[in-house]
Amino acid sequence: MAVFSRCSTAATAAAKPTAAAAATFSYLIRALSPSFSSSSSTLDPETDLNRNKPAALGVLKREPKGRNVQWVFLGCPGVGKGTYASRLSNLLGVPHIATGDLVRDELASSGSLSSQLKEIVNQGKLVSDEIIIDLLSKRLEMGEAKGESGFILDGFPRTVRQAEILEGVTDIDLVINLKLREEALLAKCLGRRICSECGGNYNVASIDIKADNGRPGMYMAPLPPPPQCASKLITRPDDTEEVVKQRLRIYQAMTRPVEDFYRSRGKLLEFDLPGGIPESWSKLLRALNLEDHDDKQSAAA
Ligand code: AMP
């Protein structure tokens, strides 16, 4: 656990990561980090007009082939980060790296960390910055060895300290802050089901929020599993009502400030999900100046 031991000092230190922590992370990320720096770019004229969008969108539009994206998804538990990050990862050909998945893989491995992590995760608490950076570093290192480049991070950073370490070692171009009406978040977590065999994510909740006090209604259809997964569905142990409420509280306390961290750096794209995947996916693509040809074709079929 080389990174763990170095970062444990860093995590207790002040805002800037120590040289050792930065060097370790930097070594792992350097291969994923192209020489291009988003902060030195000039804005696309269209983006320039649309000032509530981060500059990175202009970059993406101008250089669609020259660079693999380094994006982050933020948002409360249940908002759908995994769903949209995974779709974008397929579309853009970059890995979708969810730190929650890394934690669950570690739990399943019954390694030395496993019992310590189980208690933390099942109570809805955050794993320490050191452990999560260690897991992420190993995942990046593995990807580097396979020739991966770029990434969409989901569930990291979740504390300002994690954001500072990441910002200290690589250029994150864009942070997409997914937002969904609070009434829907708990229901979406409680309805989440995972195929124990293929890991596919589904949802049995049918969310129908009626229009009220001038606010429009919202409908989110269930996301049923395909027949081969239907008999293998499991519920995450941390998707109980009590634990989800705790995770939402922790998001407010620990992760909400990460939004401000990126907002102040001009990297945050706020995205209000209008409903389920059919409405939200096309709207998200438009917000990102992207097109999904497969989606268009299947819609036209
Ligand atoms: P998720 O699948 O993103 O909801 O993550 C599941 C659990 O893994 C969280 O409730 C935390 O216990 C842990 N976890 C995932 N990512 C992080 C992170 N960046 N920092 C700390 N703990 C994390």
PDB file of N, CA and C and ligand atoms in Angstrom, residues 99-100 103-104 121 125-127 132 155-156 158 162 236 238 247, ligand 1:
ATOM      1  N   THR A  99     -15.452   4.770  -7.940  1.00  0.00           N
ATOM      2  CA  THR A  99     -14.726   4.339  -6.735  1.00  0.00           C
ATOM      3  C   THR A  99     -15.601   3.434  -5.857  1.00  0.00           C
ATOM      4  N   GLY A 100     -16.929   3.607  -5.928  1.00  0.00           N
ATOM      5  CA  GLY A 100     -17.815   2.695  -5.186  1.00  0.00           C
ATOM      6  C   GLY A 100     -17.617   1.261  -5.664  1.00  0.00           C
ATOM      7  N   VAL A 103     -14.444  -0.100  -4.236  1.00  0.00           N
ATOM      8  CA  VAL A 103     -14.646  -0.477  -2.825  1.00  0.00           C
ATOM      9  C   VAL A 103     -15.380  -1.815  -2.749  1.00  0.00           C
ATOM     10  N   ARG A 104     -16.419  -1.965  -3.558  1.00  0.00           N
ATOM     11  CA  ARG A 104     -17.174  -3.225  -3.525  1.00  0.00           C
ATOM     12  C   ARG A 104     -16.317  -4.407  -3.995  1.00  0.00           C
ATOM     13  N   VAL A 121     -18.807   1.063   4.957  1.00  0.00           N
ATOM     14  CA  VAL A 121     -19.715   1.197   3.807  1.00  0.00           C
ATOM     15  C   VAL A 121     -21.152   0.885   4.231  1.00  0.00           C
ATOM     16  N   LYS A 125     -20.990   5.493   5.658  1.00  0.00           N
ATOM     17  CA  LYS A 125     -19.931   6.486   5.885  1.00  0.00           C
ATOM     18  C   LYS A 125     -18.921   6.485   4.744  1.00  0.00           C
ATOM     19  N   LEU A 126     -18.066   7.474   4.730  1.00  0.00           N
ATOM     20  CA  LEU A 126     -17.021   7.528   3.706  1.00  0.00           C
ATOM     21  C   LEU A 126     -15.787   6.770   4.172  1.00  0.00           C
ATOM     22  N   VAL A 127     -15.193   6.069   3.243  1.00  0.00           N
ATOM     23  CA  VAL A 127     -13.905   5.420   3.461  1.00  0.00           C
ATOM     24  C   VAL A 127     -12.856   6.535   3.546  1.00  0.00           C
ATOM     25  N   ILE A 132      -9.142   5.293  -0.279  1.00  0.00           N
ATOM     26  CA  ILE A 132      -9.792   5.457  -1.582  1.00  0.00           C
ATOM     27  C   ILE A 132      -8.763   5.867  -2.639  1.00  0.00           C
ATOM     28  N   GLY A 155     -18.012   9.187  -8.362  1.00  0.00           N
ATOM     29  CA  GLY A 155     -17.891   8.956  -6.917  1.00  0.00           C
ATOM     30  C   GLY A 155     -16.562   9.410  -6.345  1.00  0.00           C
ATOM     31  N   PHE A 156     -15.740  10.016  -7.144  1.00  0.00           N
ATOM     32  CA  PHE A 156     -14.467  10.587  -6.695  1.00  0.00           C
ATOM     33  C   PHE A 156     -14.230  11.871  -7.476  1.00  0.00           C
ATOM     34  N   ARG A 158     -14.883  12.974  -3.372  1.00  0.00           N
ATOM     35  CA  ARG A 158     -16.057  13.120  -2.517  1.00  0.00           C
ATOM     36  C   ARG A 158     -15.762  14.001  -1.304  1.00  0.00           C
ATOM     37  N   GLN A 162      -9.793  15.212  -1.289  1.00  0.00           N
ATOM     38  CA  GLN A 162      -9.599  14.378  -2.485  1.00  0.00           C
ATOM     39  C   GLN A 162      -9.527  15.259  -3.730  1.00  0.00           C
ATOM     40  N   ARG A 236     -28.048  -3.693  -2.942  1.00  0.00           N
ATOM     41  CA  ARG A 236     -26.836  -3.304  -2.207  1.00  0.00           C
ATOM     42  C   ARG A 236     -27.150  -3.189  -0.714  1.00  0.00           C
ATOM     43  N   ASP A 238     -26.073  -1.224   1.382  1.00  0.00           N
ATOM     44  CA  ASP A 238     -26.164   0.166   1.840  1.00  0.00           C
ATOM     45  C   ASP A 238     -27.311   0.913   1.162  1.00  0.00           C
ATOM     46  N   ARG A 247     -26.264   8.488   3.946  1.00  0.00           N
ATOM     47  CA  ARG A 247     -25.388   8.828   2.811  1.00  0.00           C
ATOM     48  C   ARG A 247     -25.754  10.206   2.258  1.00  0.00           C
TER      49      ARG A 247
HETATM   50  P1  AMP B   1     -21.061   4.580  -4.248  1.00  0.00           P
HETATM   51  O1  AMP B   1     -21.232   3.309  -5.029  1.00  0.00           O
HETATM   52  O2  AMP B   1     -20.417   5.663  -5.037  1.00  0.00           O
HETATM   53  O3  AMP B   1     -22.342   5.005  -3.578  1.00  0.00           O
HETATM   54  O4  AMP B   1     -20.025   4.249  -3.088  1.00  0.00           O
HETATM   55  C1  AMP B   1     -20.296   3.240  -2.119  1.00  0.00           C
HETATM   56  C2  AMP B   1     -19.498   3.522  -0.866  1.00  0.00           C
HETATM   57  O5  AMP B   1     -18.087   3.430  -1.160  1.00  0.00           O
HETATM   58  C3  AMP B   1     -19.675   4.903  -0.263  1.00  0.00           C
HETATM   59  O6  AMP B   1     -20.828   5.024   0.543  1.00  0.00           O
HETATM   60  C4  AMP B   1     -18.393   5.040   0.535  1.00  0.00           C
HETATM   61  O7  AMP B   1     -18.431   4.267   1.717  1.00  0.00           O
HETATM   62  C5  AMP B   1     -17.370   4.384  -0.394  1.00  0.00           C
HETATM   63  N1  AMP B   1     -16.764   5.373  -1.319  1.00  0.00           N
HETATM   64  C6  AMP B   1     -16.881   5.409  -2.665  1.00  0.00           C
HETATM   65  N2  AMP B   1     -16.186   6.430  -3.182  1.00  0.00           N
HETATM   66  C7  AMP B   1     -15.627   7.079  -2.137  1.00  0.00           C
HETATM   67  C8  AMP B   1     -14.797   8.225  -2.014  1.00  0.00           C
HETATM   68  N3  AMP B   1     -14.402   8.929  -3.091  1.00  0.00           N
HETATM   69  N4  AMP B   1     -14.404   8.597  -0.766  1.00  0.00           N
HETATM   70  C9  AMP B   1     -14.765   7.894   0.310  1.00  0.00           C
HETATM   71  N5  AMP B   1     -15.557   6.811   0.283  1.00  0.00           N
HETATM   72  C10 AMP B   1     -15.993   6.393  -0.938  1.00  0.00           C
END
